[in-house]
CSV table of C-alpha atoms in Angstrom, one decimal:
chain,number,residue,atom,x,y,z
A,1,MET,CA,188.4,-186.0,175.2
A,2,VAL,CA,188.4,-183.0,177.4
A,3,ASP,CA,185.7,-184.6,179.6
A,4,SER,CA,187.9,-187.7,180.2
A,5,GLY,CA,190.0,-185.7,182.7
A,6,ALA,CA,193.7,-185.4,183.2
A,7,ASP,CA,196.0,-188.4,182.5
A,8,ALA,CA,198.2,-189.8,185.2
A,9,GLN,CA,201.7,-188.5,184.7
A,10,LYS,CA,204.8,-190.7,185.3
A,11,ASN,CA,206.8,-188.0,186.9
A,12,MET,CA,204.2,-187.2,189.5
A,13,PHE,CA,205.0,-189.3,192.6
A,14,ASP,CA,206.3,-188.7,196.1
A,15,THR,CA,208.7,-191.0,197.8
A,16,PHE,CA,208.9,-191.4,201.6
A,17,ILE,CA,211.5,-193.4,203.4
A,18,THR,CA,211.6,-194.4,207.1
A,19,PHE,CA,215.2,-195.3,207.9
A,20,PRO,CA,215.7,-197.8,210.8
A,21,TRP,CA,217.0,-195.1,213.1
A,22,ASN,CA,214.0,-192.8,212.4
A,23,THR,CA,211.2,-195.1,213.2
A,24,ASP,CA,208.8,-192.3,214.0
A,25,ASP,CA,209.6,-190.0,211.0
A,26,GLU,CA,209.4,-190.4,207.3
A,27,VAL,CA,212.0,-188.6,205.2
A,28,ILE,CA,210.7,-187.1,202.0
A,29,VAL,CA,213.1,-187.9,199.2
A,30,SER,CA,210.9,-187.1,196.2
A,31,THR,CA,213.1,-184.2,195.1
A,32,ARG,CA,215.9,-186.7,194.6
A,33,ALA,CA,214.0,-189.7,193.4
A,34,LYS,CA,214.2,-190.3,189.6
A,35,ASP,CA,212.3,-193.4,189.0
A,36,PHE,CA,210.4,-196.3,190.5
A,37,SER,CA,208.8,-199.4,189.1
A,38,VAL,CA,206.1,-201.2,191.0
A,39,PRO,CA,206.9,-204.9,191.5
A,40,GLU,CA,204.6,-207.0,189.4
A,41,ALA,CA,202.7,-210.1,190.4
A,42,SER,CA,201.6,-212.7,187.9
A,43,THR,CA,199.6,-215.9,188.0
A,44,GLY,CA,200.8,-218.8,186.0
A,45,THR,CA,198.5,-221.1,184.1
A,46,ASP,CA,197.9,-224.8,184.2
A,47,GLU,CA,196.8,-226.7,181.1
A,48,ARG,CA,194.2,-229.3,181.4
A,49,LYS,CA,193.6,-231.8,178.6
A,50,TYR,CA,190.7,-234.2,177.9
A,51,HIS,CA,189.8,-236.0,174.7
A,52,GLY,CA,191.9,-233.8,172.5
A,53,THR,CA,190.7,-230.5,174.0
A,54,SER,CA,192.6,-228.3,176.4
A,55,ILE,CA,191.9,-225.3,178.5
A,56,LYS,CA,194.2,-223.1,180.6
A,57,VAL,CA,193.2,-222.4,184.1
A,58,PRO,CA,195.0,-220.2,186.7
A,59,LYS,CA,197.5,-222.0,188.9
A,60,THR,CA,197.1,-221.7,192.7
A,61,GLU,CA,200.4,-219.8,193.0
A,62,ILE,CA,201.6,-216.3,192.5
A,63,THR,CA,205.0,-215.4,190.9
A,64,PHE,CA,206.1,-212.3,192.7
A,65,ASP,CA,209.6,-210.9,193.3
A,66,ARG,CA,209.4,-208.6,196.2
A,67,LYS,CA,212.5,-206.7,195.1
A,68,PHE,CA,212.3,-203.1,193.8
A,69,SER,CA,214.7,-200.3,193.2
A,70,LEU,CA,214.7,-196.5,193.3
A,71,THR,CA,217.1,-194.3,191.4
A,72,PHE,CA,218.2,-191.1,193.0
A,73,ARG,CA,220.1,-188.0,191.9
A,74,LEU,CA,223.2,-187.6,194.0
A,75,ASP,CA,223.2,-184.5,196.2
A,76,ALA,CA,226.4,-182.5,196.2
A,77,SER,CA,227.0,-183.1,199.9
A,78,TYR,CA,226.4,-186.9,199.5
A,79,ALA,CA,224.0,-186.6,202.5
A,80,LEU,CA,221.2,-188.8,201.3
A,81,TYR,CA,223.6,-191.2,199.6
A,82,GLN,CA,225.5,-191.6,203.0
A,83,GLN,CA,222.2,-192.4,204.7
A,84,PHE,CA,221.8,-195.3,202.3
A,85,ILE,CA,225.4,-196.4,202.7
A,86,THR,CA,225.0,-196.4,206.5
A,87,TRP,CA,221.7,-198.3,206.2
A,88,HIS,CA,223.3,-200.9,204.0
A,89,SER,CA,226.4,-201.3,206.3
A,90,ILE,CA,224.0,-202.4,209.1
A,91,THR,CA,223.6,-205.7,207.3
A,92,ALA,CA,226.9,-205.9,205.5
A,93,ASP,CA,230.0,-203.8,205.8
A,94,PRO,CA,232.2,-204.1,202.7
A,95,VAL,CA,235.1,-202.3,204.4
A,96,SER,CA,235.4,-204.7,207.3
A,97,GLY,CA,233.8,-207.7,205.6
A,98,GLY,CA,231.5,-208.0,208.6
A,99,VAL,CA,227.9,-209.0,208.4
A,100,SER,CA,225.3,-208.6,211.2
A,101,ASN,CA,221.9,-209.6,212.3
A,102,TRP,CA,219.4,-208.0,210.0
A,103,ALA,CA,216.5,-207.5,212.4
A,104,THR,CA,217.6,-204.0,213.3
A,105,SER,CA,218.1,-202.9,209.7
A,106,ARG,CA,214.5,-202.8,208.5
A,107,GLY,CA,212.8,-199.7,207.4
A,108,THR,CA,209.8,-198.6,205.3
A,109,VAL,CA,209.5,-197.2,201.8
A,110,ARG,CA,206.3,-195.6,200.6
A,111,VAL,CA,205.7,-194.4,197.1
A,112,GLN,CA,202.6,-192.4,196.4
A,113,ALA,CA,201.3,-191.4,192.9
A,114,LEU,CA,199.9,-188.0,192.7
A,115,SER,CA,196.4,-188.4,191.1
A,116,GLY,CA,193.5,-186.2,190.3
A,117,THR,CA,193.9,-182.5,189.9
A,118,TYR,CA,196.9,-182.3,192.0
A,119,ALA,CA,198.2,-178.8,192.9
A,120,ALA,CA,201.2,-177.9,194.9
A,121,THR,CA,198.9,-176.6,197.7
A,122,ALA,CA,197.6,-180.1,198.6
A,123,VAL,CA,195.3,-181.0,201.5
A,124,HIS,CA,198.0,-181.9,204.0
A,125,SER,CA,201.4,-180.4,204.7
A,126,TYR,CA,204.5,-181.5,206.5
A,127,GLU,CA,206.7,-178.8,208.1
A,128,ASP,CA,210.2,-179.0,209.3
A,129,THR,CA,212.6,-176.2,210.4
A,130,LYS,CA,213.5,-175.2,206.9
A,131,SER,CA,210.5,-175.6,204.6
A,132,THR,CA,207.0,-176.8,204.0
A,133,TYR,CA,206.3,-179.7,201.6
A,134,ALA,CA,202.9,-180.3,200.0
A,135,ILE,CA,201.7,-183.9,200.4
A,136,ALA,CA,198.9,-185.2,198.4
A,137,ASP,CA,195.7,-186.7,199.9
A,138,ALA,CA,196.4,-190.4,200.6
A,139,GLU,CA,192.7,-191.3,200.2
A,140,THR,CA,192.7,-190.4,196.5
A,141,ASN,CA,196.1,-191.4,195.4
A,142,ALA,CA,197.5,-194.8,194.6
A,143,GLU,CA,200.1,-195.8,197.2
A,144,TRP,CA,202.6,-198.7,197.5
A,145,THR,CA,204.0,-199.2,201.0
A,146,PHE,CA,206.9,-201.7,201.6
A,147,PHE,CA,207.4,-202.7,205.2
A,148,ASP,CA,210.5,-204.4,206.7
A,149,VAL,CA,212.7,-203.5,203.8
A,150,TRP,CA,216.5,-203.1,203.7
A,151,PRO,CA,218.9,-202.0,201.0
A,152,GLU,CA,220.3,-205.1,199.3
A,153,LYS,CA,222.6,-203.0,197.2
A,154,VAL,CA,223.5,-199.3,197.0
A,155,GLY,CA,224.9,-198.4,193.6
A,156,GLN,CA,228.1,-196.4,193.3
A,157,PRO,CA,228.3,-193.1,191.4
A,158,LYS,CA,229.9,-193.3,188.0
A,159,PHE,CA,232.2,-190.4,187.2
A,160,THR,CA,233.4,-189.3,183.8
A,161,GLY,CA,235.6,-186.5,182.5
A,162,ASP,CA,233.7,-186.3,179.2
A,163,ALA,CA,230.7,-184.3,180.2
A,164,GLY,CA,229.0,-182.6,183.1
A,165,GLY,CA,225.6,-183.4,184.5
A,166,ALA,CA,224.0,-184.8,187.7
A,167,LEU,CA,225.2,-188.1,189.1
A,168,ASP,CA,222.8,-190.8,190.1
A,169,TYR,CA,222.7,-194.1,191.8
A,170,THR,CA,220.3,-196.9,192.3
A,171,VAL,CA,219.3,-198.5,195.6
A,172,GLU,CA,217.9,-202.0,195.4
A,173,PHE,CA,215.5,-203.0,198.3
């Protein structure tokens, strides 16, 4: 068992988002991302019958819903949340009831699993004016990149007076 190596861990992933107004820069939102499920593709089957016998063969079509969602913890300044609200309002503004041409509202979402013997001092680093983030080596990690995405729905925070705890919201792309 020891020689089989480390198992992939479901909480070891990085999330990168390129907002439409930041076409040259990715924003690392891993510290706020809570969960992500990879959209699944499936192939249907077709049944062929002949003389009382039947076999199933794959259909020449793929069933694939290109929608996915990310759940985020809400930051106390609502900064990341406001970015998603702004992005969503490019396509539809619930305040004014206006809708717009969606061509300028597309961004990119990239989710990268941290595989192998990942350590916080990874191969590459990204530096900004405040801190340095470790980024895993893209050549060894599974990665899902979604181009030309837009937020179809930005969930609202749900408040309660019963207990404390972090708020979260889900963005559907």
